[in-house]
Amino acid sequence: MKKMIMLVLALSLATVLAACGDDSASDKNADKNNDKKSEETAQPAKKEVEITDKEKVDNDKVVTKINGQEIKGKKYNASYAQTKMLMSQYGQDVSDLKNVKKQALNVIVQQELLKQDAKEKGIEVSEKEVQKEFETIKKNKADQLAAVLEKLHLTEASYKKQLAFEITLSKYMKQEIKATEVSDKEVQAYYDKLKEQSKDIPKLDEMKKQIKGQLEQQKQQKQLQAKIEKLKKNAEIKHMI
């Protein structure tokens, strides 16, 4: 199973939108990779993930308390639906509803702890920032945005709340996560593994920048995961469902 930090990052909808269509890919290799990813994700997308009434809770029901902060059913239901869909897309078993609920609560806890720690660190996101980002996304990726909102059963208002978390997380990582360095040796080792899996890959020089960026991101995610685990140890968390 993928680490839950992957779901925390995936649940930032800008990441979901980016997966729907990356306009920044300009070179042929990036286009090929995007086409390959599209092929890989096309099949899971065809399988509709259903959320039954049994899986939902009342909107006003308190489902968990995180350091005294009450999280109610309305937020849980949205998180649950998104978590189940994303787990399905990652190839994880969603027939075990108890596990889906557990993972949805994990996502809520991680997001809330990050938001609380960001606030303590003085990181703020204004409504103006959120609205500006929203308008940019709406202008550049209107079709993808509409599709994502429909698939995740989100309104524009609820989307903006998650967009606020996306921006908060971005600021948090810039301030709290140390810059990572990737050596040529690490890049070479990663490339060699790829070559073992498939000989039909571009030369190292063509993939070096892409591999380096991916390895840097992995190291940053490990740092973020470590921070979340530390926050969890010091947090008071009580689930009611």
C-alpha positions as a printed Julia matrix, in Angstrom:
241×3 Matrix{Float64}:
   0.0    0.0     0.0
   1.23   3.47   -0.83
   2.04   5.7     2.11
  -0.87   7.85    3.15
   1.16  10.96    2.5
   0.55  10.22   -1.17
  -3.16  10.62   -0.54
  -2.62  13.84    1.37
  -0.83  15.22   -1.65
  -3.27  13.7    -4.09
  -6.2   15.26   -2.28
  -4.88  18.7    -3.1
  -7.03  19.19   -6.17
  -4.46  21.15   -8.11
  -2.52  17.89   -8.19
  -5.62  16.06   -9.4
  -6.13  18.7   -12.08
  -2.51  18.45  -13.13
  -3.0   14.73  -13.59
  -5.95  15.47  -15.86
  -3.8   17.47  -18.24
  -0.35  19.03  -17.86
  -0.02  22.03  -20.13
   3.59  22.6   -19.12
   4.94  19.5   -20.88
   6.81  20.79  -23.85
   9.39  18.2   -24.82
   8.72  14.9   -26.54
   9.75  12.76  -23.62
   7.32  14.54  -21.31
   4.57  14.07  -23.88
   5.34  10.38  -24.12
   5.3   10.04  -20.36
   2.0   11.89  -20.14
   0.51   9.64  -22.83
   1.73   6.59  -20.95
   0.23   7.87  -17.68
  -3.03   8.57  -19.46
  -3.13   5.0   -20.7
  -2.35   3.67  -17.24
  -5.05   5.71  -15.54
  -7.7    5.36  -18.23
  -8.97   1.95  -17.11
  -9.45   2.77  -13.4
 -11.28   5.95  -14.38
 -13.85   3.9   -16.3
 -14.81   2.01  -13.16
 -17.23   4.18  -11.24
 -16.68   4.21   -7.48
 -20.02   4.2    -5.71
 -20.68   5.64   -2.25
 -23.71   4.07   -0.58
 -25.86   5.74    2.07
 -24.46   3.2     4.54
 -20.98   4.63    4.04
 -22.06   8.2     4.77
 -22.66   9.88    8.12
 -24.94  12.77    9.05
 -23.48  16.1     7.97
 -23.69  17.56   11.48
 -22.32  14.51   13.3
 -18.91  15.01   14.91
 -16.76  12.23   13.49
 -13.43  13.1    15.11
 -11.68  15.63   17.33
  -8.11  16.68   16.57
  -6.5   18.74   19.3
  -9.99  19.9    20.24
 -10.97  20.81   16.69
 -14.24  19.1    15.75
 -14.53  17.58   12.29
 -18.09  16.95   11.18
 -19.77  14.55    8.81
 -19.99  16.96    5.9
 -16.21  17.17    5.65
 -15.8   13.46    6.37
 -18.23  12.44    3.61
 -16.34  14.52    1.04
 -12.98  13.18    2.2
 -14.29   9.61    2.23
 -15.58   9.84   -1.35
 -12.33  11.32   -2.62
 -10.19   8.85   -0.69
 -12.15   5.89   -2.01
 -11.88   7.14   -5.58
  -8.15   7.82   -5.34
  -7.46   4.48   -3.65
  -9.27   2.81   -6.54
  -7.19   4.74   -9.07
  -4.01   3.68   -7.29
  -5.13   0.06   -7.61
  -5.95  -0.41   -3.92
  -8.8   -2.59   -2.68
 -11.87  -0.48   -1.85
 -14.18  -3.39   -1.02
 -12.98  -3.3     2.59
 -15.09  -0.37    3.75
 -13.57  -0.35    7.25
 -10.17   0.21    5.7
 -11.49   2.97    3.42
 -12.98   4.68    6.48
  -9.67   4.32    8.31
  -7.74   5.84    5.43
 -10.26   8.69    5.03
  -9.87   9.53    8.73
  -6.08   9.34    8.33
  -6.24  11.87    5.51
  -8.43  14.2     7.59
  -6.06  13.91   10.56
  -2.96  14.6     8.47
  -4.51  17.58    6.73
  -5.83  19.06    9.98
  -2.5   18.6    11.79
  -0.66  20.27    8.93
  -3.15  23.16    8.92
  -2.79  23.6    12.69
   1.0   23.49   12.57
   1.06  25.91    9.63
  -1.06  28.34   11.63
   1.3   28.06   14.6
   4.22  28.75   12.25
   2.5   31.94   11.06
   1.59  30.61    7.63
  -1.61  32.21    6.39
  -3.62  32.01    3.19
  -5.99  34.83    2.34
  -9.31  34.51    0.53
  -7.82  36.75   -2.14
  -5.03  34.25   -2.79
  -7.49  31.38   -3.01
  -9.8   33.28   -5.36
  -6.9   34.3    -7.61
  -5.69  30.71   -7.88
  -9.24  29.49   -8.47
  -9.77  31.99  -11.3
  -6.47  30.93  -12.89
  -7.44  27.26  -12.78
 -10.94  28.01  -14.03
  -9.53  30.0   -16.94
  -6.81  27.56  -17.98
  -8.43  24.22  -17.13
 -12.17  24.78  -17.14
 -13.04  21.39  -18.62
 -10.77  19.48  -16.25
 -12.08  21.47  -13.28
 -15.69  20.7   -14.14
 -14.89  17.0   -14.56
 -13.04  16.82  -11.23
 -15.79  18.63   -9.34
 -18.4   16.3   -10.78
 -16.38  13.16  -10.11
 -15.56  14.15   -6.53
 -19.05  15.53   -5.83
 -17.68  18.96   -4.92
 -19.17  22.42   -5.21
 -16.99  25.4    -6.09
 -17.19  26.49   -2.44
 -15.94  23.15   -1.09
 -13.3   23.06   -3.81
 -11.99  26.44   -2.68
 -11.59  25.1     0.85
  -9.38  22.34   -0.43
  -7.57  24.77   -2.67
  -6.8   26.8     0.45
  -5.18  23.67    1.9
  -3.24  23.19   -1.33
  -1.79  26.7    -1.04
  -1.15  26.27    2.68
   0.69  23.01    2.06
   2.8   24.64   -0.65
   3.8   27.49    1.67
   4.4   25.06    4.52
   6.76  22.93    2.47
   8.71  25.95    1.25
   9.15  27.19    4.83
   9.48  23.97    6.82
  10.96  21.4     4.43
  14.68  21.65    3.83
  16.02  21.9     0.3
  17.12  18.5    -0.92
  20.1   17.61   -3.05
  20.28  14.67   -5.41
  23.67  13.37   -6.47
  24.61  12.14   -9.93
  25.18   8.74   -8.33
  21.56   8.62   -7.13
  20.32   9.65  -10.55
  22.42   6.96  -12.21
  21.18   4.29   -9.8
  17.55   5.25  -10.44
  18.13   5.25  -14.2
  19.78   1.82  -14.04
  16.68   0.43  -12.29
  14.46   1.88  -15.0
  16.67   0.36  -17.66
  16.41  -3.05  -15.99
  12.64  -2.82  -16.24
  12.66  -1.64  -19.83
  15.51  -1.27  -22.29
  13.37   0.93  -24.53
  13.92   4.17  -22.62
  15.63   7.44  -23.61
  19.28   8.07  -22.84
  20.27   9.27  -19.36
  21.03  12.8   -20.58
  17.46  13.13  -21.8
  15.96  11.89  -18.52
  18.41  13.3   -15.98
  16.43  16.45  -15.19
  13.17  14.54  -14.84
  14.71  11.85  -12.61
  16.43  14.44  -10.43
  13.15  16.28   -9.91
  11.37  13.08   -9.0
  14.03  12.07   -6.48
  13.99  15.55   -4.92
  10.23  15.28   -4.54
  10.54  11.86   -2.9
  13.0   13.22   -0.36
  10.73  16.17    0.42
   7.79  13.82    0.89
   9.82  11.75    3.37
  10.57  14.9     5.35
   6.91  15.88    5.32
   5.86  12.38    6.4
   8.31  12.55    9.31
   6.83  15.9    10.4
   3.32  14.46   10.25
   4.31  11.45   12.35
   5.84  13.77   14.95
   2.69  15.9    15.02
   0.59  12.75   15.46
   2.6   11.63   18.49
   1.96  14.93   20.24
  -1.68  15.28   19.17
  -4.93  14.44   20.93
  -7.05  12.54   18.43
 -10.41  10.97   19.2
 -12.56   9.32   16.52
 -16.32   9.04   17.09
 -17.12   6.66   14.24
